[in-house]
Amino acid sequence: MAICCPPPSCLRCLRPLRGRQGTFDKIIENVRKVAHKVSITIGGNFDESSWESYPALLDFLRDQEFADTIAKINFKPIIKGASTPKGLIPLTAVGTNGQPLNGTCMTTAGAGKGSSMCDSCHFVDEKMTFLRDETRRRGFPTPDGVHMGPCEIHRKHAHTIGPDGSLYACPGFTGEKALSTGHISGRSDAWRDSNRTRFDTLDPWKDCGDCAYMPICAGGCVTASYSQLGDVNTPTCHKRSFESAIVSLAHELAGATESGV
């Protein structure tokens, strides 16, 4: 389940219906109907204009009758993707002035043209840490920020299926047909086979040296490497985020030890 933020703090719906109607109330009502049958995992994507609304969302969820069935809540940044498949409403992040942010690195949260990778990387790292802490504070399980990967793009049998049946190595490339690695029909195309070989042999971590986080990071987000840096084999470094998560994890474990858990 993926949602944005709760009314009335939601200034614009990031996941509208085809007619641009909001979807929050419908999603929540559907969750209520199935919460007694399944555990609920909630995912949310934030950008510069929406991250501040998530604590209110967490408070809203805490007050729901299905709160105790929530198995995990995880927030991630909106990554500036490539193209949008025909017929789908694009998810375009904008700044407070209503203009596209055109960010750098792994998120659209940068200041726009001319901003440095570090500007937006630090935004992502800081906000992800903040949102993890806010989630835990309300008693919801959330990833610790350390054991985050490596990304499914490095897993041989992980695929994303596009609207037209095209297969992709990562959800971030969905709709960028030139990067398709196959088709659900099983048909073989030389150009798709070439893409599959390209993704099967990715090694962006080769430039990471002896970084202790390399085994769980593997060079960062490949979609960001492609969209923002122009090369799927160029790493996007988020060492600062891992270091921050290590500190939070240590505090959490220390607290559990003190309480005898």
PDB file of C-alpha atoms in Angstrom:
ATOM      1  CA  MET A   1       0.000   0.000   0.000  1.00  0.00           C
ATOM      2  CA  ALA A   2       1.387   3.417  -0.914  1.00  0.00           C
ATOM      3  CA  ILE A   3      -0.058   6.689   0.291  1.00  0.00           C
ATOM      4  CA  CYS A   4       0.966  10.326   0.405  1.00  0.00           C
ATOM      5  CA  CYS A   5      -0.232  12.302   3.375  1.00  0.00           C
ATOM      6  CA  PRO A   6      -3.496  12.679   5.293  1.00  0.00           C
ATOM      7  CA  PRO A   7      -6.066  15.403   4.827  1.00  0.00           C
ATOM      8  CA  PRO A   8      -6.153  18.259   5.596  1.00  0.00           C
ATOM      9  CA  SER A   9      -2.368  18.574   5.404  1.00  0.00           C
ATOM     10  CA  CYS A  10      -2.232  17.152   1.896  1.00  0.00           C
ATOM     11  CA  LEU A  11      -1.891  20.162  -0.388  1.00  0.00           C
ATOM     12  CA  ARG A  12      -1.788  18.111  -3.559  1.00  0.00           C
ATOM     13  CA  CYS A  13      -2.453  14.462  -4.212  1.00  0.00           C
ATOM     14  CA  LEU A  14       0.595  12.624  -5.530  1.00  0.00           C
ATOM     15  CA  ARG A  15      -1.363   9.486  -6.457  1.00  0.00           C
ATOM     16  CA  PRO A  16      -4.572  10.756  -8.066  1.00  0.00           C
ATOM     17  CA  LEU A  17      -7.107   8.783 -10.050  1.00  0.00           C
ATOM     18  CA  ARG A  18      -7.239   9.294 -13.794  1.00  0.00           C
ATOM     19  CA  GLY A  19      -9.734  12.097 -13.246  1.00  0.00           C
ATOM     20  CA  ARG A  20      -7.353  13.730 -10.739  1.00  0.00           C
ATOM     21  CA  GLN A  21      -9.517  12.876  -7.737  1.00  0.00           C
ATOM     22  CA  GLY A  22      -7.703  12.175  -4.497  1.00  0.00           C
ATOM     23  CA  THR A  23      -7.240   8.570  -3.332  1.00  0.00           C
ATOM     24  CA  PHE A  24      -6.404   8.817   0.380  1.00  0.00           C
ATOM     25  CA  ASP A  25      -9.884   8.185   1.799  1.00  0.00           C
ATOM     26  CA  LYS A  26     -10.500   5.307  -0.598  1.00  0.00           C
ATOM     27  CA  ILE A  27      -7.190   3.656   0.305  1.00  0.00           C
ATOM     28  CA  ILE A  28      -7.827   3.935   4.041  1.00  0.00           C
ATOM     29  CA  GLU A  29     -11.331   2.513   3.703  1.00  0.00           C
ATOM     30  CA  ASN A  30      -9.972  -0.433   1.712  1.00  0.00           C
ATOM     31  CA  VAL A  31      -7.354  -1.047   4.398  1.00  0.00           C
ATOM     32  CA  ARG A  32     -10.072  -1.145   7.055  1.00  0.00           C
ATOM     33  CA  LYS A  33     -11.888  -3.835   5.074  1.00  0.00           C
ATOM     34  CA  VAL A  34      -8.894  -6.190   4.868  1.00  0.00           C
ATOM     35  CA  ALA A  35      -6.939  -5.376   8.044  1.00  0.00           C
ATOM     36  CA  HIS A  36      -8.520  -8.277   9.969  1.00  0.00           C
ATOM     37  CA  LYS A  37      -7.370 -10.707   7.268  1.00  0.00           C
ATOM     38  CA  VAL A  38      -3.828  -9.606   6.452  1.00  0.00           C
ATOM     39  CA  SER A  39      -0.965  -7.669   7.972  1.00  0.00           C
ATOM     40  CA  ILE A  40      -0.501  -4.212   6.510  1.00  0.00           C
ATOM     41  CA  THR A  41       2.719  -2.786   5.090  1.00  0.00           C
ATOM     42  CA  ILE A  42       2.653   0.902   4.271  1.00  0.00           C
ATOM     43  CA  GLY A  43       5.030   2.676   1.924  1.00  0.00           C
ATOM     44  CA  GLY A  44       5.197   6.392   1.238  1.00  0.00           C
ATOM     45  CA  ASN A  45       7.289   8.554  -1.087  1.00  0.00           C
ATOM     46  CA  PHE A  46       8.287  12.052  -0.058  1.00  0.00           C
ATOM     47  CA  ASP A  47       9.786  15.104  -1.680  1.00  0.00           C
ATOM     48  CA  GLU A  48      10.700  18.614  -0.597  1.00  0.00           C
ATOM     49  CA  SER A  49       7.088  19.714  -0.347  1.00  0.00           C
ATOM     50  CA  SER A  50       5.579  16.685   1.409  1.00  0.00           C
ATOM     51  CA  TRP A  51       8.011  15.285   4.003  1.00  0.00           C
ATOM     52  CA  GLU A  52       6.723  17.527   6.792  1.00  0.00           C
ATOM     53  CA  SER A  53       3.236  16.031   6.502  1.00  0.00           C
ATOM     54  CA  TYR A  54       4.312  12.494   7.399  1.00  0.00           C
ATOM     55  CA  PRO A  55       4.286  12.894  11.204  1.00  0.00           C
ATOM     56  CA  ALA A  56       0.615  13.867  10.851  1.00  0.00           C
ATOM     57  CA  LEU A  57       0.064  10.752   8.758  1.00  0.00           C
ATOM     58  CA  LEU A  58       1.709   8.632  11.461  1.00  0.00           C
ATOM     59  CA  ASP A  59      -0.548  10.200  14.109  1.00  0.00           C
ATOM     60  CA  PHE A  60      -3.552   9.475  11.917  1.00  0.00           C
ATOM     61  CA  LEU A  61      -2.528   5.835  11.466  1.00  0.00           C
ATOM     62  CA  ARG A  62      -1.846   5.421  15.184  1.00  0.00           C
ATOM     63  CA  ASP A  63      -5.457   6.394  15.892  1.00  0.00           C
ATOM     64  CA  GLN A  64      -6.920   3.841  13.460  1.00  0.00           C
ATOM     65  CA  GLU A  65      -8.447   0.588  14.646  1.00  0.00           C
ATOM     66  CA  PHE A  66      -6.078  -1.335  12.369  1.00  0.00           C
ATOM     67  CA  ALA A  67      -2.920   0.275  13.803  1.00  0.00           C
ATOM     68  CA  ASP A  68      -1.789  -2.926  15.526  1.00  0.00           C
ATOM     69  CA  THR A  69      -2.004  -4.897  12.282  1.00  0.00           C
ATOM     70  CA  ILE A  70       0.567  -2.645  10.585  1.00  0.00           C
ATOM     71  CA  ALA A  71       3.655  -4.812  10.081  1.00  0.00           C
ATOM     72  CA  LYS A  72       5.921  -2.138   8.654  1.00  0.00           C
ATOM     73  CA  ILE A  73       6.004   1.492   7.558  1.00  0.00           C
ATOM     74  CA  ASN A  74       8.736   2.697   5.242  1.00  0.00           C
ATOM     75  CA  PHE A  75       9.254   6.098   3.631  1.00  0.00           C
ATOM     76  CA  LYS A  76      11.507   6.708   0.637  1.00  0.00           C
ATOM     77  CA  PRO A  77      12.351   9.728  -1.518  1.00  0.00           C
ATOM     78  CA  ILE A  78      10.736  10.273  -4.889  1.00  0.00           C
ATOM     79  CA  ILE A  79      13.356   9.470  -7.496  1.00  0.00           C
ATOM     80  CA  LYS A  80      13.339  11.536 -10.646  1.00  0.00           C
ATOM     81  CA  GLY A  81      12.598   8.866 -13.215  1.00  0.00           C
ATOM     82  CA  ALA A  82      12.996   8.800 -16.951  1.00  0.00           C
ATOM     83  CA  SER A  83       9.807   8.715 -19.011  1.00  0.00           C
ATOM     84  CA  THR A  84       6.201   7.984 -18.117  1.00  0.00           C
ATOM     85  CA  PRO A  85       4.241   5.295 -20.024  1.00  0.00           C
ATOM     86  CA  LYS A  86       1.473   6.625 -22.251  1.00  0.00           C
ATOM     87  CA  GLY A  87      -1.817   6.793 -20.427  1.00  0.00           C
ATOM     88  CA  LEU A  88      -0.330   7.051 -16.941  1.00  0.00           C
ATOM     89  CA  ILE A  89      -0.310  10.223 -14.867  1.00  0.00           C
ATOM     90  CA  PRO A  90       3.300  11.259 -14.239  1.00  0.00           C
ATOM     91  CA  LEU A  91       4.516  11.678 -10.674  1.00  0.00           C
ATOM     92  CA  THR A  92       6.345  14.993 -10.859  1.00  0.00           C
ATOM     93  CA  ALA A  93       7.737  16.582  -7.721  1.00  0.00           C
ATOM     94  CA  VAL A  94       7.560  20.355  -7.525  1.00  0.00           C
ATOM     95  CA  GLY A  95       8.935  22.976  -5.181  1.00  0.00           C
ATOM     96  CA  THR A  96       7.047  25.538  -3.130  1.00  0.00           C
ATOM     97  CA  ASN A  97       6.826  27.748  -6.216  1.00  0.00           C
ATOM     98  CA  GLY A  98       4.983  25.042  -8.132  1.00  0.00           C
ATOM     99  CA  GLN A  99       7.838  24.462 -10.563  1.00  0.00           C
ATOM    100  CA  PRO A 100       9.536  21.068 -11.128  1.00  0.00           C
ATOM    101  CA  LEU A 101      12.518  20.692  -8.829  1.00  0.00           C
ATOM    102  CA  ASN A 102      14.785  18.986 -11.388  1.00  0.00           C
ATOM    103  CA  GLY A 103      16.941  17.696  -8.562  1.00  0.00           C
ATOM    104  CA  THR A 104      20.157  15.775  -8.562  1.00  0.00           C
ATOM    105  CA  CYS A 105      21.411  12.471  -7.229  1.00  0.00           C
ATOM    106  CA  MET A 106      18.791   9.999  -5.993  1.00  0.00           C
ATOM    107  CA  THR A 107      15.964  12.440  -5.418  1.00  0.00           C
ATOM    108  CA  THR A 108      14.093  15.321  -6.946  1.00  0.00           C
ATOM    109  CA  ALA A 109      14.590  17.264  -3.745  1.00  0.00           C
ATOM    110  CA  GLY A 110      17.542  19.294  -4.967  1.00  0.00           C
ATOM    111  CA  ALA A 111      17.383  23.024  -5.461  1.00  0.00           C
ATOM    112  CA  GLY A 112      17.197  22.663  -9.235  1.00  0.00           C
ATOM    113  CA  LYS A 113      19.625  23.384 -12.016  1.00  0.00           C
ATOM    114  CA  GLY A 114      23.062  24.056 -10.647  1.00  0.00           C
ATOM    115  CA  SER A 115      22.501  22.313  -7.329  1.00  0.00           C
ATOM    116  CA  SER A 116      25.141  19.876  -6.201  1.00  0.00           C
ATOM    117  CA  MET A 117      24.643  16.189  -5.562  1.00  0.00           C
ATOM    118  CA  CYS A 118      25.546  16.703  -1.930  1.00  0.00           C
ATOM    119  CA  ASP A 119      22.729  19.218  -1.483  1.00  0.00           C
ATOM    120  CA  SER A 120      20.043  16.725  -2.372  1.00  0.00           C
ATOM    121  CA  CYS A 121      21.822  13.701  -0.895  1.00  0.00           C
ATOM    122  CA  HIS A 122      21.963  15.422   2.487  1.00  0.00           C
ATOM    123  CA  PHE A 123      18.295  16.339   2.187  1.00  0.00           C
ATOM    124  CA  VAL A 124      17.413  12.687   1.603  1.00  0.00           C
ATOM    125  CA  ASP A 125      19.684  11.358   4.351  1.00  0.00           C
ATOM    126  CA  GLU A 126      18.414  13.815   6.944  1.00  0.00           C
ATOM    127  CA  LYS A 127      14.731  13.380   6.126  1.00  0.00           C
ATOM    128  CA  MET A 128      14.895   9.586   5.981  1.00  0.00           C
ATOM    129  CA  THR A 129      16.524   9.554   9.422  1.00  0.00           C
ATOM    130  CA  PHE A 130      13.892  11.966  10.721  1.00  0.00           C
ATOM    131  CA  LEU A 131      11.010   9.898   9.338  1.00  0.00           C
ATOM    132  CA  ARG A 132      12.442   6.629  10.692  1.00  0.00           C
ATOM    133  CA  ASP A 133      12.685   8.196  14.160  1.00  0.00           C
ATOM    134  CA  GLU A 134       9.157   9.613  13.956  1.00  0.00           C
ATOM    135  CA  THR A 135       7.814   6.213  12.871  1.00  0.00           C
ATOM    136  CA  ARG A 136       9.493   4.391  15.764  1.00  0.00           C
ATOM    137  CA  ARG A 137       8.346   7.054  18.217  1.00  0.00           C
ATOM    138  CA  ARG A 138       4.758   6.124  17.439  1.00  0.00           C
ATOM    139  CA  GLY A 139       5.403   2.420  17.924  1.00  0.00           C
ATOM    140  CA  PHE A 140       5.419   1.309  14.286  1.00  0.00           C
ATOM    141  CA  PRO A 141       8.047  -1.098  12.894  1.00  0.00           C
ATOM    142  CA  THR A 142      10.288   0.420  10.216  1.00  0.00           C
ATOM    143  CA  PRO A 143      13.535  -0.626   8.476  1.00  0.00           C
ATOM    144  CA  ASP A 144      16.594   0.301  10.524  1.00  0.00           C
ATOM    145  CA  GLY A 145      18.225   2.167   7.632  1.00  0.00           C
ATOM    146  CA  VAL A 146      21.244  -0.145   7.687  1.00  0.00           C
ATOM    147  CA  HIS A 147      19.997  -3.441   6.290  1.00  0.00           C
ATOM    148  CA  MET A 148      18.565  -1.831   3.176  1.00  0.00           C
ATOM    149  CA  GLY A 149      19.895  -3.882   0.308  1.00  0.00           C
ATOM    150  CA  PRO A 150      21.467  -4.529  -1.982  1.00  0.00           C
ATOM    151  CA  CYS A 151      18.838  -3.354  -4.444  1.00  0.00           C
ATOM    152  CA  GLU A 152      16.710  -5.897  -6.273  1.00  0.00           C
ATOM    153  CA  ILE A 153      18.419  -4.875  -9.498  1.00  0.00           C
ATOM    154  CA  HIS A 154      21.296  -7.097  -8.370  1.00  0.00           C
ATOM    155  CA  ARG A 155      18.974 -10.079  -7.853  1.00  0.00           C
ATOM    156  CA  LYS A 156      18.797 -12.430 -10.810  1.00  0.00           C
ATOM    157  CA  HIS A 157      15.118 -13.330 -10.531  1.00  0.00           C
ATOM    158  CA  ALA A 158      13.694  -9.918  -9.573  1.00  0.00           C
ATOM    159  CA  HIS A 159      11.739  -8.208 -12.349  1.00  0.00           C
ATOM    160  CA  THR A 160       9.255  -5.375 -12.741  1.00  0.00           C
ATOM    161  CA  ILE A 161       6.463  -5.760 -15.292  1.00  0.00           C
ATOM    162  CA  GLY A 162       5.496  -2.636 -17.223  1.00  0.00           C
ATOM    163  CA  PRO A 163       1.947  -1.817 -18.459  1.00  0.00           C
ATOM    164  CA  ASP A 164       2.693  -3.291 -21.895  1.00  0.00           C
ATOM    165  CA  GLY A 165       4.296  -6.492 -20.565  1.00  0.00           C
ATOM    166  CA  SER A 166       7.881  -5.272 -20.855  1.00  0.00           C
ATOM    167  CA  LEU A 167      10.226  -6.446 -18.114  1.00  0.00           C
ATOM    168  CA  TYR A 168      12.620  -4.151 -16.277  1.00  0.00           C
ATOM    169  CA  ALA A 169      15.498  -4.810 -13.926  1.00  0.00           C
ATOM    170  CA  CYS A 170      14.248  -2.162 -11.497  1.00  0.00           C
ATOM    171  CA  PRO A 171      10.892  -0.390 -10.881  1.00  0.00           C
ATOM    172  CA  GLY A 172      12.662   2.921 -11.466  1.00  0.00           C
ATOM    173  CA  PHE A 173      13.097   2.126 -15.158  1.00  0.00           C
ATOM    174  CA  THR A 174       9.464   1.175 -15.785  1.00  0.00           C
ATOM    175  CA  GLY A 175       8.221   2.884 -18.933  1.00  0.00           C
ATOM    176  CA  GLU A 176      11.718   3.564 -20.245  1.00  0.00           C
ATOM    177  CA  LYS A 177      11.226   0.963 -22.955  1.00  0.00           C
ATOM    178  CA  ALA A 178      14.731   1.347 -24.343  1.00  0.00           C
ATOM    179  CA  LEU A 179      15.952  -0.169 -21.051  1.00  0.00           C
ATOM    180  CA  SER A 180      13.595  -3.165 -21.083  1.00  0.00           C
ATOM    181  CA  THR A 181      15.334  -6.464 -20.323  1.00  0.00           C
ATOM    182  CA  GLY A 182      12.637  -8.791 -21.649  1.00  0.00           C
ATOM    183  CA  HIS A 183       8.936  -9.314 -22.175  1.00  0.00           C
ATOM    184  CA  ILE A 184       6.418 -11.277 -20.143  1.00  0.00           C
ATOM    185  CA  SER A 185       5.494 -13.247 -23.277  1.00  0.00           C
ATOM    186  CA  GLY A 186       8.959 -14.795 -23.280  1.00  0.00           C
ATOM    187  CA  ARG A 187       9.812 -13.547 -26.745  1.00  0.00           C
ATOM    188  CA  SER A 188      13.451 -12.773 -27.401  1.00  0.00           C
ATOM    189  CA  ASP A 189      14.706  -9.478 -28.795  1.00  0.00           C
ATOM    190  CA  ALA A 190      18.387  -8.791 -29.370  1.00  0.00           C
ATOM    191  CA  TRP A 191      18.209  -5.316 -27.859  1.00  0.00           C
ATOM    192  CA  ARG A 192      16.424  -6.553 -24.745  1.00  0.00           C
ATOM    193  CA  ASP A 193      18.963  -9.374 -24.397  1.00  0.00           C
ATOM    194  CA  SER A 194      21.716  -6.782 -24.618  1.00  0.00           C
ATOM    195  CA  ASN A 195      20.083  -4.749 -21.855  1.00  0.00           C
ATOM    196  CA  ARG A 196      19.721  -7.824 -19.679  1.00  0.00           C
ATOM    197  CA  THR A 197      23.410  -8.595 -20.051  1.00  0.00           C
ATOM    198  CA  ARG A 198      24.206  -4.987 -19.241  1.00  0.00           C
ATOM    199  CA  PHE A 199      22.250  -5.100 -15.989  1.00  0.00           C
ATOM    200  CA  ASP A 200      23.461  -8.582 -15.083  1.00  0.00           C
ATOM    201  CA  THR A 201      27.044  -7.317 -15.147  1.00  0.00           C
ATOM    202  CA  LEU A 202      26.557  -4.098 -13.175  1.00  0.00           C
ATOM    203  CA  ASP A 203      29.367  -3.295 -10.771  1.00  0.00           C
ATOM    204  CA  PRO A 204      29.054   0.347  -9.625  1.00  0.00           C
ATOM    205  CA  TRP A 205      30.645  -0.638  -6.315  1.00  0.00           C
ATOM    206  CA  LYS A 206      34.008  -0.945  -8.051  1.00  0.00           C
ATOM    207  CA  ASP A 207      34.561   2.732  -7.278  1.00  0.00           C
ATOM    208  CA  CYS A 208      33.579   2.399  -3.622  1.00  0.00           C
ATOM    209  CA  GLY A 209      36.992   1.274  -2.398  1.00  0.00           C
ATOM    210  CA  ASP A 210      36.960  -0.304   1.048  1.00  0.00           C
ATOM    211  CA  CYS A 211      33.688   1.320   2.171  1.00  0.00           C
ATOM    212  CA  ALA A 212      32.213  -0.773   4.986  1.00  0.00           C
ATOM    213  CA  TYR A 213      28.690  -0.299   3.606  1.00  0.00           C
ATOM    214  CA  MET A 214      29.437  -1.615   0.135  1.00  0.00           C
ATOM    215  CA  PRO A 215      27.912  -5.113   0.753  1.00  0.00           C
ATOM    216  CA  ILE A 216      24.502  -3.646   1.638  1.00  0.00           C
ATOM    217  CA  CYS A 217      24.659  -0.615  -0.647  1.00  0.00           C
ATOM    218  CA  ALA A 218      26.359  -2.048  -3.748  1.00  0.00           C
ATOM    219  CA  GLY A 219      26.998   1.422  -5.112  1.00  0.00           C
ATOM    220  CA  GLY A 220      23.627   2.999  -4.412  1.00  0.00           C
ATOM    221  CA  CYS A 221      20.560   3.579  -6.568  1.00  0.00           C
ATOM    222  CA  VAL A 222      21.108   2.560 -10.188  1.00  0.00           C
ATOM    223  CA  THR A 223      18.044   4.509 -11.352  1.00  0.00           C
ATOM    224  CA  ALA A 224      19.584   7.640  -9.855  1.00  0.00           C
ATOM    225  CA  SER A 225      22.911   6.837 -11.470  1.00  0.00           C
ATOM    226  CA  TYR A 226      21.191   6.652 -14.844  1.00  0.00           C
ATOM    227  CA  SER A 227      18.780   9.579 -14.486  1.00  0.00           C
ATOM    228  CA  GLN A 228      21.065  12.014 -12.710  1.00  0.00           C
ATOM    229  CA  LEU A 229      24.608  10.954 -13.517  1.00  0.00           C
ATOM    230  CA  GLY A 230      24.114   9.432 -16.961  1.00  0.00           C
ATOM    231  CA  ASP A 231      25.778   6.103 -16.201  1.00  0.00           C
ATOM    232  CA  VAL A 232      24.281   3.048 -14.491  1.00  0.00           C
ATOM    233  CA  ASN A 233      27.766   2.038 -13.359  1.00  0.00           C
ATOM    234  CA  THR A 234      28.507   5.280 -11.507  1.00  0.00           C
ATOM    235  CA  PRO A 235      27.763   4.928  -7.777  1.00  0.00           C
ATOM    236  CA  THR A 236      25.465   7.275  -5.858  1.00  0.00           C
ATOM    237  CA  CYS A 237      26.987   7.470  -2.401  1.00  0.00           C
ATOM    238  CA  HIS A 238      24.856   7.709   0.721  1.00  0.00           C
ATOM    239  CA  LYS A 239      27.458   6.835   3.311  1.00  0.00           C
ATOM    240  CA  ARG A 240      26.209   9.648   5.521  1.00  0.00           C
ATOM    241  CA  SER A 241      22.763   8.045   5.655  1.00  0.00           C
ATOM    242  CA  PHE A 242      24.181   4.678   6.706  1.00  0.00           C
ATOM    243  CA  GLU A 243      26.318   6.302   9.385  1.00  0.00           C
ATOM    244  CA  SER A 244      23.286   8.103  10.776  1.00  0.00           C
ATOM    245  CA  ALA A 245      21.264   4.881  10.739  1.00  0.00           C
ATOM    246  CA  ILE A 246      24.040   3.046  12.607  1.00  0.00           C
ATOM    247  CA  VAL A 247      23.844   5.608  15.409  1.00  0.00           C
ATOM    248  CA  SER A 248      20.038   5.298  15.602  1.00  0.00           C
ATOM    249  CA  LEU A 249      20.250   1.497  15.580  1.00  0.00           C
ATOM    250  CA  ALA A 250      22.843   1.534  18.385  1.00  0.00           C
ATOM    251  CA  HIS A 251      20.594   3.746  20.523  1.00  0.00           C
ATOM    252  CA  GLU A 252      17.617   1.489  19.832  1.00  0.00           C
ATOM    253  CA  LEU A 253      19.511  -1.672  20.783  1.00  0.00           C
ATOM    254  CA  ALA A 254      20.965  -0.022  23.872  1.00  0.00           C
ATOM    255  CA  GLY A 255      17.500   0.986  24.987  1.00  0.00           C
ATOM    256  CA  ALA A 256      16.177  -2.536  24.429  1.00  0.00           C
ATOM    257  CA  THR A 257      19.046  -3.980  26.493  1.00  0.00           C
ATOM    258  CA  GLU A 258      18.419  -1.577  29.363  1.00  0.00           C
ATOM    259  CA  SER A 259      14.734  -2.480  29.436  1.00  0.00           C
ATOM    260  CA  GLY A 260      15.562  -6.188  29.391  1.00  0.00           C
ATOM    261  CA  VAL A 261      14.037  -6.872  25.997  1.00  0.00           C
TER     262      VAL A 261
END
